[in-house]
XYZ file of C-alpha atoms in Angstrom:
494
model
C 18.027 -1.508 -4.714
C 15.353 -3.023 -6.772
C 11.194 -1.598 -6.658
C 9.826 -4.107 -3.640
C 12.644 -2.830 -1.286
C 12.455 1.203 -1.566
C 8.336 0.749 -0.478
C 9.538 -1.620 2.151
C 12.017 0.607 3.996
C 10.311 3.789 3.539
C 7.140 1.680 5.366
C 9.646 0.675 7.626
C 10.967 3.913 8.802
C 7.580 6.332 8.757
C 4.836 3.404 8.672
C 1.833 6.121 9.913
C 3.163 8.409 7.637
C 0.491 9.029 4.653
C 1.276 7.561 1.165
C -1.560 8.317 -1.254
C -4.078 10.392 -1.177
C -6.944 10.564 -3.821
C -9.900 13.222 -2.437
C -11.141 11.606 1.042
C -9.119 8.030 1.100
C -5.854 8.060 2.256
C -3.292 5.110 2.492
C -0.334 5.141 4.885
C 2.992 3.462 3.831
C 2.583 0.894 6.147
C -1.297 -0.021 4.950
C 0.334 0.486 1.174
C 2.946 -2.403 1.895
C 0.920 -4.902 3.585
C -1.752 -4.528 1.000
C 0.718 -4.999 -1.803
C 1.791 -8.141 0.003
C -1.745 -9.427 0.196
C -1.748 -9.271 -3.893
C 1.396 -10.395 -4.246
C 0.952 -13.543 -1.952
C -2.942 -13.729 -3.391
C -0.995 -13.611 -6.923
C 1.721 -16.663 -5.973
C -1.464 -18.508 -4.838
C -2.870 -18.153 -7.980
C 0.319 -19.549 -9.601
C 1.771 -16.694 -10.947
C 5.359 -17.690 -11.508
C 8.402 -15.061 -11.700
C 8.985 -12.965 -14.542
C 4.435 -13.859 -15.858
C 3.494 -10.907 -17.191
C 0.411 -9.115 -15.517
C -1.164 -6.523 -16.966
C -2.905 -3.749 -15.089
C -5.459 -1.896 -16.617
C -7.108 0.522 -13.717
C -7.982 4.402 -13.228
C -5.573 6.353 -11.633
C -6.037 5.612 -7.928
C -4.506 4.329 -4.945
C -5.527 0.631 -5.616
C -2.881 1.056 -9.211
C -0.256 1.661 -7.008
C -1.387 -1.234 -4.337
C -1.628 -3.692 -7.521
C 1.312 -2.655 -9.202
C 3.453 -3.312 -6.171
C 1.872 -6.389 -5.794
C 2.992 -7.526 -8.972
C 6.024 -6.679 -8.091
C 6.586 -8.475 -4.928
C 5.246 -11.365 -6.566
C 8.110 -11.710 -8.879
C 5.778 -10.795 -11.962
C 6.476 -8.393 -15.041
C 3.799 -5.221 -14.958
C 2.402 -4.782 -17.964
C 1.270 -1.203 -17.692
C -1.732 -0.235 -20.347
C -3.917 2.796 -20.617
C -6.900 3.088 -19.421
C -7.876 5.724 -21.903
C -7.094 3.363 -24.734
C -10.247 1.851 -27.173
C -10.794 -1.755 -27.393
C -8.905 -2.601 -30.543
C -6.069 -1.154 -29.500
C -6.079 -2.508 -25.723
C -6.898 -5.916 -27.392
C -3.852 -5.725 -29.741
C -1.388 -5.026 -26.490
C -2.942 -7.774 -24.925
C -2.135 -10.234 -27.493
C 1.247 -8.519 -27.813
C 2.269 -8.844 -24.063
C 1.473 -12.375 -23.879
C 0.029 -11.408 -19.994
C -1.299 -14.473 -18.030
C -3.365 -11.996 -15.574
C -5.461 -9.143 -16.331
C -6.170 -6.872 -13.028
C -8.826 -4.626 -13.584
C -11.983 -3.016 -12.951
C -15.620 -3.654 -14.160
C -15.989 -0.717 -16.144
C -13.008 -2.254 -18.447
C -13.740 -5.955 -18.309
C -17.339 -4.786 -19.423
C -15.808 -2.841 -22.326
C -13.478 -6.045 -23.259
C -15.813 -8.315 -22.846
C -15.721 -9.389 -26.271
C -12.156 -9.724 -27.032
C -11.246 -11.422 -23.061
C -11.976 -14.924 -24.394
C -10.080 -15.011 -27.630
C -7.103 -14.024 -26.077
C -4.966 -17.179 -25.613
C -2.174 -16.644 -23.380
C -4.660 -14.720 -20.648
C -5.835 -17.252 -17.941
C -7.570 -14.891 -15.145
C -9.411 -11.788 -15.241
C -9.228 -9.879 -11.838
C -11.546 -7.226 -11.011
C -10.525 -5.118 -8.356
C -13.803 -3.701 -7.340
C -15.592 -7.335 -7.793
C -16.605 -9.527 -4.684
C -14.068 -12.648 -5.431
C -11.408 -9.990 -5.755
C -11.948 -8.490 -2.219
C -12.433 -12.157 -0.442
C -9.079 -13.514 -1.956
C -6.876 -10.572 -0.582
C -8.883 -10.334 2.667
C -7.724 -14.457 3.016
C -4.423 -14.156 1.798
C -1.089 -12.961 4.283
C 0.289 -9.879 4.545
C 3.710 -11.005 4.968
C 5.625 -9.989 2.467
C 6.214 -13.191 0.226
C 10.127 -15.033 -0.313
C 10.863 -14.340 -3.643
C 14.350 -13.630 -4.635
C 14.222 -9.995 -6.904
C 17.472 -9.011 -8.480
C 17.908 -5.649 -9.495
C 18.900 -6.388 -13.284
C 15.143 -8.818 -13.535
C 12.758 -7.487 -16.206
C 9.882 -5.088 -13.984
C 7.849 -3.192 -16.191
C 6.693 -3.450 -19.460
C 5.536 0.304 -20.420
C 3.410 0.803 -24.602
C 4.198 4.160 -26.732
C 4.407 5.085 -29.725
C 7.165 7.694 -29.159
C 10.448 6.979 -31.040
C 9.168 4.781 -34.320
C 5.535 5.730 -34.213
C 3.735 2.584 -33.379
C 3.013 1.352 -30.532
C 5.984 -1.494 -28.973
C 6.481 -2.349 -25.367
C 9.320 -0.833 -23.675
C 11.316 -3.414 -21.126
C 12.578 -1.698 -18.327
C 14.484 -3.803 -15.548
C 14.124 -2.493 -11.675
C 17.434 -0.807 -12.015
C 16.652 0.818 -15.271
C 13.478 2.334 -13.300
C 15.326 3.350 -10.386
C 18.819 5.194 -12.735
C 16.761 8.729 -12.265
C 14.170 9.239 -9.417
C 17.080 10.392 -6.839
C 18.484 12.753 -9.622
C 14.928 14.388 -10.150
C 14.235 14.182 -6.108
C 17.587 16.474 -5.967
C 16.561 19.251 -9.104
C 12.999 19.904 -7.593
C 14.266 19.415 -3.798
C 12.039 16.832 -2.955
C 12.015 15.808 0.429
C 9.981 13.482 3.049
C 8.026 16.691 4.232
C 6.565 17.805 0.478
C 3.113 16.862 -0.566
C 3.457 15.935 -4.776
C 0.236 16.529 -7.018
C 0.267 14.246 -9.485
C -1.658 15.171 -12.420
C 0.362 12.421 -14.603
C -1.059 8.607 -14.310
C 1.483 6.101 -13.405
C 1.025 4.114 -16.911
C 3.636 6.554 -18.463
C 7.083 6.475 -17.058
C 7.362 9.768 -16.184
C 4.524 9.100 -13.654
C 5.458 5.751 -12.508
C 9.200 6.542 -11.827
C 9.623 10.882 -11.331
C 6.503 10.783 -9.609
C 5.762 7.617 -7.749
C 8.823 5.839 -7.351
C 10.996 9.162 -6.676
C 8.034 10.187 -3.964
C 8.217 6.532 -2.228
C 11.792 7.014 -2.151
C 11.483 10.073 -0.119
C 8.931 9.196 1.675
C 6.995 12.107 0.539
C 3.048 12.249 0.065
C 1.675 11.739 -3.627
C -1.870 13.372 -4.032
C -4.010 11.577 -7.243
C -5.750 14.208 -9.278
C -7.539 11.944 -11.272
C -9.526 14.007 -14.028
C -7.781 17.300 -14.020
C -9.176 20.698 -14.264
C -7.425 23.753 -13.030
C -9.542 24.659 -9.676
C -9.957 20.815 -9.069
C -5.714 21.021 -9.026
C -5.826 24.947 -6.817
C -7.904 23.270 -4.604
C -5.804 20.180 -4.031
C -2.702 22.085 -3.208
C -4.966 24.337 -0.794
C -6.427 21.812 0.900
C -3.208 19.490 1.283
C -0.653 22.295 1.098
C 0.710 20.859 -1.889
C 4.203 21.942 -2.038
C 5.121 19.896 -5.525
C 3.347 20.399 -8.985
C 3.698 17.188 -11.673
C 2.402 17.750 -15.007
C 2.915 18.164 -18.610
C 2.885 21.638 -20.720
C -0.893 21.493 -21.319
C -1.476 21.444 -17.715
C 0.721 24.089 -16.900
C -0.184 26.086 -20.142
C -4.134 26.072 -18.547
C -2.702 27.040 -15.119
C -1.318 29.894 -16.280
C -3.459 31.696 -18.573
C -6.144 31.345 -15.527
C -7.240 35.007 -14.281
C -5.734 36.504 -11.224
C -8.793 36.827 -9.566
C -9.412 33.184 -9.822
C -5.720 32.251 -8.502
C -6.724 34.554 -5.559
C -9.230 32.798 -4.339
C -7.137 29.516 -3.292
C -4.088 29.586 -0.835
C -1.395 28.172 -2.667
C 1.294 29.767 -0.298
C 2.747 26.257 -0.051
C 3.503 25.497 -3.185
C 7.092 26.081 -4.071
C 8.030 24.446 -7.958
C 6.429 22.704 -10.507
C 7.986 19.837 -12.496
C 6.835 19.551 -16.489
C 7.592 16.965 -19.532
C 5.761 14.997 -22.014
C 6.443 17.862 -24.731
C 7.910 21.182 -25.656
C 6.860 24.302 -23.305
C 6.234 27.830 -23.873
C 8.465 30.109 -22.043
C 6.147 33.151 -22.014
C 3.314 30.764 -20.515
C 5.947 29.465 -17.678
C 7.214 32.750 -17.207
C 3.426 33.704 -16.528
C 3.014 30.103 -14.044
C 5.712 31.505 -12.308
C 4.568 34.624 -11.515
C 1.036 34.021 -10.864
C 1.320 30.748 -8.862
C 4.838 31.866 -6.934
C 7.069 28.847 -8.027
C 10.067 27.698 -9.685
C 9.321 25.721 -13.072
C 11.837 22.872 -13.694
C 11.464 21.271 -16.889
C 12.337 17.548 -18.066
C 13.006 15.922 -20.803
C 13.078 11.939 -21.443
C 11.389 9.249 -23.333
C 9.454 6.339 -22.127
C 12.797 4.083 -23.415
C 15.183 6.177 -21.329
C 13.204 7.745 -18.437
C 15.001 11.575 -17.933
C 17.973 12.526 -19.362
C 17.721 16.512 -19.019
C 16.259 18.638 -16.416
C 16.291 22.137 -14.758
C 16.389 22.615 -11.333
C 15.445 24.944 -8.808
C 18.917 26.171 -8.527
C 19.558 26.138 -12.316
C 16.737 26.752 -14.827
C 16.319 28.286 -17.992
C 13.062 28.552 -19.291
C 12.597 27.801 -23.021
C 15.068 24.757 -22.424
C 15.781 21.471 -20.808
C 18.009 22.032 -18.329
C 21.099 20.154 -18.703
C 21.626 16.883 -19.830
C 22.274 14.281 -16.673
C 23.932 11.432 -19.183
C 26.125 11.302 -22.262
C 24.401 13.092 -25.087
C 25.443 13.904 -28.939
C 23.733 15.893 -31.677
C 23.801 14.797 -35.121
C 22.800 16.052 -38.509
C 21.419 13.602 -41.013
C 25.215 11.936 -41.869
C 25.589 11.772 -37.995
C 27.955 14.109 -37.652
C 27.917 16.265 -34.560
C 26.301 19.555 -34.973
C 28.223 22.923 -33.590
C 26.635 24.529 -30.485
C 23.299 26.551 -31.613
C 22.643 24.513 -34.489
C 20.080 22.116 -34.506
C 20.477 17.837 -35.056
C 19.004 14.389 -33.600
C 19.557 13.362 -29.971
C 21.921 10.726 -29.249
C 21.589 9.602 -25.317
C 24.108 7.102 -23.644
C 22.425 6.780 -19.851
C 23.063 3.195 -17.490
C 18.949 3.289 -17.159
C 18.289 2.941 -20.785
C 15.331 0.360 -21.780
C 16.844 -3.687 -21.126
C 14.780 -3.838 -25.323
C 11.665 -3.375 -26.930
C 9.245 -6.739 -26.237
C 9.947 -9.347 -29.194
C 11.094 -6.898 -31.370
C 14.391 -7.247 -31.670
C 14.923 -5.602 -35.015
C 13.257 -2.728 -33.829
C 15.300 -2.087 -31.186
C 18.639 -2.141 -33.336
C 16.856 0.731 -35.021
C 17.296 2.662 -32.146
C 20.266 1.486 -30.232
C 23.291 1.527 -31.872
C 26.749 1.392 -30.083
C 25.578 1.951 -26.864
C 23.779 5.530 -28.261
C 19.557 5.581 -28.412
C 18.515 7.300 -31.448
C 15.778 9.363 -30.101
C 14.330 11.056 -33.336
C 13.996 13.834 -31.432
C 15.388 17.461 -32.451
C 17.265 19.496 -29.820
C 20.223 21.836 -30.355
C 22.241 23.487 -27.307
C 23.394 26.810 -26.518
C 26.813 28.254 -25.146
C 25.791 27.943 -21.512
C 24.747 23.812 -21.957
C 21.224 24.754 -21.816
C 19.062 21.616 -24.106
C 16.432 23.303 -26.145
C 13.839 20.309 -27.563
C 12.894 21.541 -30.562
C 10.198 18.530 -32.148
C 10.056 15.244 -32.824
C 11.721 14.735 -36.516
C 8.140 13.881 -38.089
C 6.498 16.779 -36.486
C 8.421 19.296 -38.599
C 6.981 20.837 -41.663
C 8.970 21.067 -44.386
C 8.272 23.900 -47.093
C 8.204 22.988 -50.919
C 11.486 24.647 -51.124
C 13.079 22.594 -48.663
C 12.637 25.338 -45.617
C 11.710 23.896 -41.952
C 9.405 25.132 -39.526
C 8.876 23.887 -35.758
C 5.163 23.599 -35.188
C 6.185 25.037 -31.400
C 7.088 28.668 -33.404
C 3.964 29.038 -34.968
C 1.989 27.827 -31.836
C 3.607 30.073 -29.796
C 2.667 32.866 -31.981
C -1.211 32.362 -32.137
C -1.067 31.956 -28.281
C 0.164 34.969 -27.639
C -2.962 36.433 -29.538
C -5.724 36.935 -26.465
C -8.891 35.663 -28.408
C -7.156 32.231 -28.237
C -7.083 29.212 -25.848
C -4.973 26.253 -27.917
C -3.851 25.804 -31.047
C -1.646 23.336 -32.726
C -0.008 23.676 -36.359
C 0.697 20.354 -38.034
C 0.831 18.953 -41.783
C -1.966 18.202 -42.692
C -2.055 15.341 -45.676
C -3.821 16.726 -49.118
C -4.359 14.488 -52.089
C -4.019 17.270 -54.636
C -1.602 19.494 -52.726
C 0.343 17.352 -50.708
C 0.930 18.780 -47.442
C -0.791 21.616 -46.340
C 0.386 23.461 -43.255
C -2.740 24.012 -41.197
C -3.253 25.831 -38.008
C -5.643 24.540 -35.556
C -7.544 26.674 -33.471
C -9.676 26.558 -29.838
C -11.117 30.431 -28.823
C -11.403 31.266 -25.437
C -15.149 31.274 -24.373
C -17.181 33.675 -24.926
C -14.273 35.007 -28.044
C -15.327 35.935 -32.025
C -12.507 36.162 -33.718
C -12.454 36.719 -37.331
C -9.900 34.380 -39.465
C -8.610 37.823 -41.385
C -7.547 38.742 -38.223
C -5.584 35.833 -36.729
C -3.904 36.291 -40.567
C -3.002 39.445 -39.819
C -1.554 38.708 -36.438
C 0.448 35.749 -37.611
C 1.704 37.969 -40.544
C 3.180 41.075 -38.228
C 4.934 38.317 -36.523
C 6.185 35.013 -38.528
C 8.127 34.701 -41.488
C 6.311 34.522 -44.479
C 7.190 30.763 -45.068
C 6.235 30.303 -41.839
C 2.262 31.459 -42.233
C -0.450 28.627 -41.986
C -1.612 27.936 -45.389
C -5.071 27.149 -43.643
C -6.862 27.914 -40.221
C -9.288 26.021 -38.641
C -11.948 26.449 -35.979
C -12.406 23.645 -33.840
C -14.157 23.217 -30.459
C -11.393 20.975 -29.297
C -7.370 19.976 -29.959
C -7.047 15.968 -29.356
C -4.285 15.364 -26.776
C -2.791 12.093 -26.445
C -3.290 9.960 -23.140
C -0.283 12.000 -22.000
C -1.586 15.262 -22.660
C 0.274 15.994 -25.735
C -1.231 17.312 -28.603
C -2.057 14.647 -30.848
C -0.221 15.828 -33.924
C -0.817 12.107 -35.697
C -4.183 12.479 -35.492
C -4.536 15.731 -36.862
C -1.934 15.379 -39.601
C -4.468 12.749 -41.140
C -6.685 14.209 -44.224
């Protein structure tokens, strides 16, 4: 199977039956495969050879999908970039990706206007809402265009900064993309009658393949929530009896720590399990989702280089971990030696659907694959059962002057549990005279005054004493990555 056949049978075998949905528009499978053909044929006409790289920068919307699959059918490589990325930064992937195309909207082009003409490899600029745009589709066939796709061509070209920290383009091949959407379909029970909210845009992986792909698959409906907000979300699943929630632990983390009252006021009788991943959650908080919303909480665990490789299901979950892992997996300590059960080390994943490389960077990808094994830099440890607990990403931790670690996640935990407080986020933060100084960051709930003596006190009566923030801070805001993470980079700097 490779990504231009799975939209082509499912349009084939329930063509009426609606695709997208994002507020009022909706787009069928069968409208959602001839459009992508118009692109893709509009693309060939433009003399877009196999394997050019095309970049997409859009909003999350209908018309991503359309383009992407375009792309696609065209024979291209999708360059996938974020569309909450700044200038310098989109500029530098551009460069990097050596894309021919750019498809886009005006709100982007505008904002790149500056850098578009110094970039020498890019040829066109294609804005999706512009006039030219719409007349060269509307001409072009929707026939689906005779190019020869083998499963094991280059698809996708994904940015993060996951694994070594700065940002590299992950290669992922069609078959590579396509390894884990059945597996996930099968732990949440996804079927052609469920309706997925999708609070995840499709320029991460976990969006593009758990979400998308696995709901094409299907044949299931995928409803856009664009800009999230908890009621915006209640009233999605309301209105299109959403029976499948996609998100990642900040999303779920809002959802449940809304009132009951509030909760009451929607019908979310249809809405049967939530999937999470992007970071580590709180089991307390998805205890409370549980209860409140009436689901089953599955969480995932994967990286952009290796899409999943450990989930719960909704016939075998354990909150506070992973799952189980659903490809080879070893745990290391620092001489990469495996680590007994309960004790903590590095994740070592072996999976068929690992990453093809990282885009000309060749020594950076024998950093992380070795042997066959991805070097994740991610710390984990399992219990007696096989349950995966992620514990942080190997920078993240915080290591005392005395050579003691501490998992942000612990200390977070704790000052969420206090009820004056909304977020928080513990990180080291860089100090020129005292080196690193573990510092607690902290959002109130509105309307909350809540004295930093107290919070003190709180995090005394229930953390080690090498564990205690060294500094608090009141902030109005914690920045989140594009993903939703908590930007722990960003606040680690001085």
């Amino acid at each position: 199977m490779n990504l231009k056949q799975i939209l082509e049978i499912t349009a084939s075998e329930v063509p009426q039956k609606t695709a997208i949905v994002l507020g009022s528009q909706r787009v069928t499978y069968r409208e959602l495969s001839e459009a992508s053909n118009r692109i893709a044929n509009a693309l060939i006409g433009l003399g877009l050879g196999k394997d050019d790289h095309i970049a997409i920068l859009m909003s999350h919307s209908p018309e991503w999908v359309i383009n992407y699959f375009g792309v696609i059918k065209a024979g291209g490589i999708a360059v996938l970039l974020s569309s909450r990325l700044k200038v310098p930064e989109l500029d530098s992937l551009l460069r990097d990706s050596d894309a021919r195309i750019l498809i886009t909207e005006k709100e982007f082009s505008q904002m790149l206007s500056a850098v578009l003409p110094s970039l020498p490899q890019l040829k066109r600029v294609l804005e999706v809402d512009g006039g030219s745009y719409k007349k060269m589709v509307a001409n072009s066939s929707a026939v689906p265009p005779d190019v020869d796709i083998d499963d094991e061509d280059k698809a996708t070209i994904i940015y993060t900064s996951g694994v070594l920290g700065r940002q590299k383009g992950v290669v992922h091949t069609h078959a590579s993309l396509l390894g884990t959407p059945n597996i996930v379909s099968a732990g949440v029970g996804r079927g052609r009658e469920d309706v997925v909210i999708d609070t995840v845009p499709f320029f991460y992986l976990f969006g593009l393949s758990e979400v998308l792909f696995g709901s094409i698959i299907k044949g299931s409906t995928v409803v856009i929530i664009p800009r999230f907000t908890p009621r915006v979300v209640l009233k999605a699943i309301e209105k299109e009896r959403g029976s499948i929630l996609f998100g990642v632990p900040a999303i779920h983390n809002a959802l449940a720590m809304l009132r009951e009252e509030v909760i009451k006021g929607y019908d979310l009788s249809s809405l049967r399990v939530a999937s999470s991943a992007g970071a580590k959650t709180s089991p307390r908080l998805m205890k409370m989702l549980e209860d409140k919303l009436g689901l089953t909480l599955c969480e995932t665990y994967g990286l952009s280089e290796l899409s999943v490789v450990s989930m719960s299901t909704i016939d075998d979950q354990k909150l506070g971990t992973v799952g189980k892992p659903i490809c080879d997996l070893k745990i290391v300590d620092d001489s990469g030696a495996e680590v007994a059960a309960g004790e903590m080390g590095e994740a070592l994943f072996k999976a068929p659907w690992m990453m093809k490389e990282y885009y000309k960077a060749p020594d950076l990808t024998a950093q992380v694959i070795k042997d066959g094994w991805f070097y994740t830099g991610d710390l984990v440890r399992m219990d007696e059962d096989g349950y995966l607990e992620y514990v942080e990403k190997k920078s993240f931790i915080i290591v005392t002057p005395s050579g003691l670690k501490i998992s942000p996640w612990e200390v977070e935990d704790v000052l969420l549990r206090h009820p004056g407080i909304a977020e928080a986020a513990y990180v080291g933060v860089g100090d020129a005279r005292s080196g690193v100084v573990p510092t607690a960051f902290i959002v109130l709930k509105e309307g909350q005054s809540v004295a930093i003596e107290e919070i003190t006190d709180f995090c005394r009566q229930n953390l080690a004493d090498f564990k205690l923030p060294k500094r608090f801070k009141f902030v109005d805001s914690i920045p989140k990555t594009g993903s939703g993470k908590l930007n722990r980079q960003q606040l680690k700097r001085p």
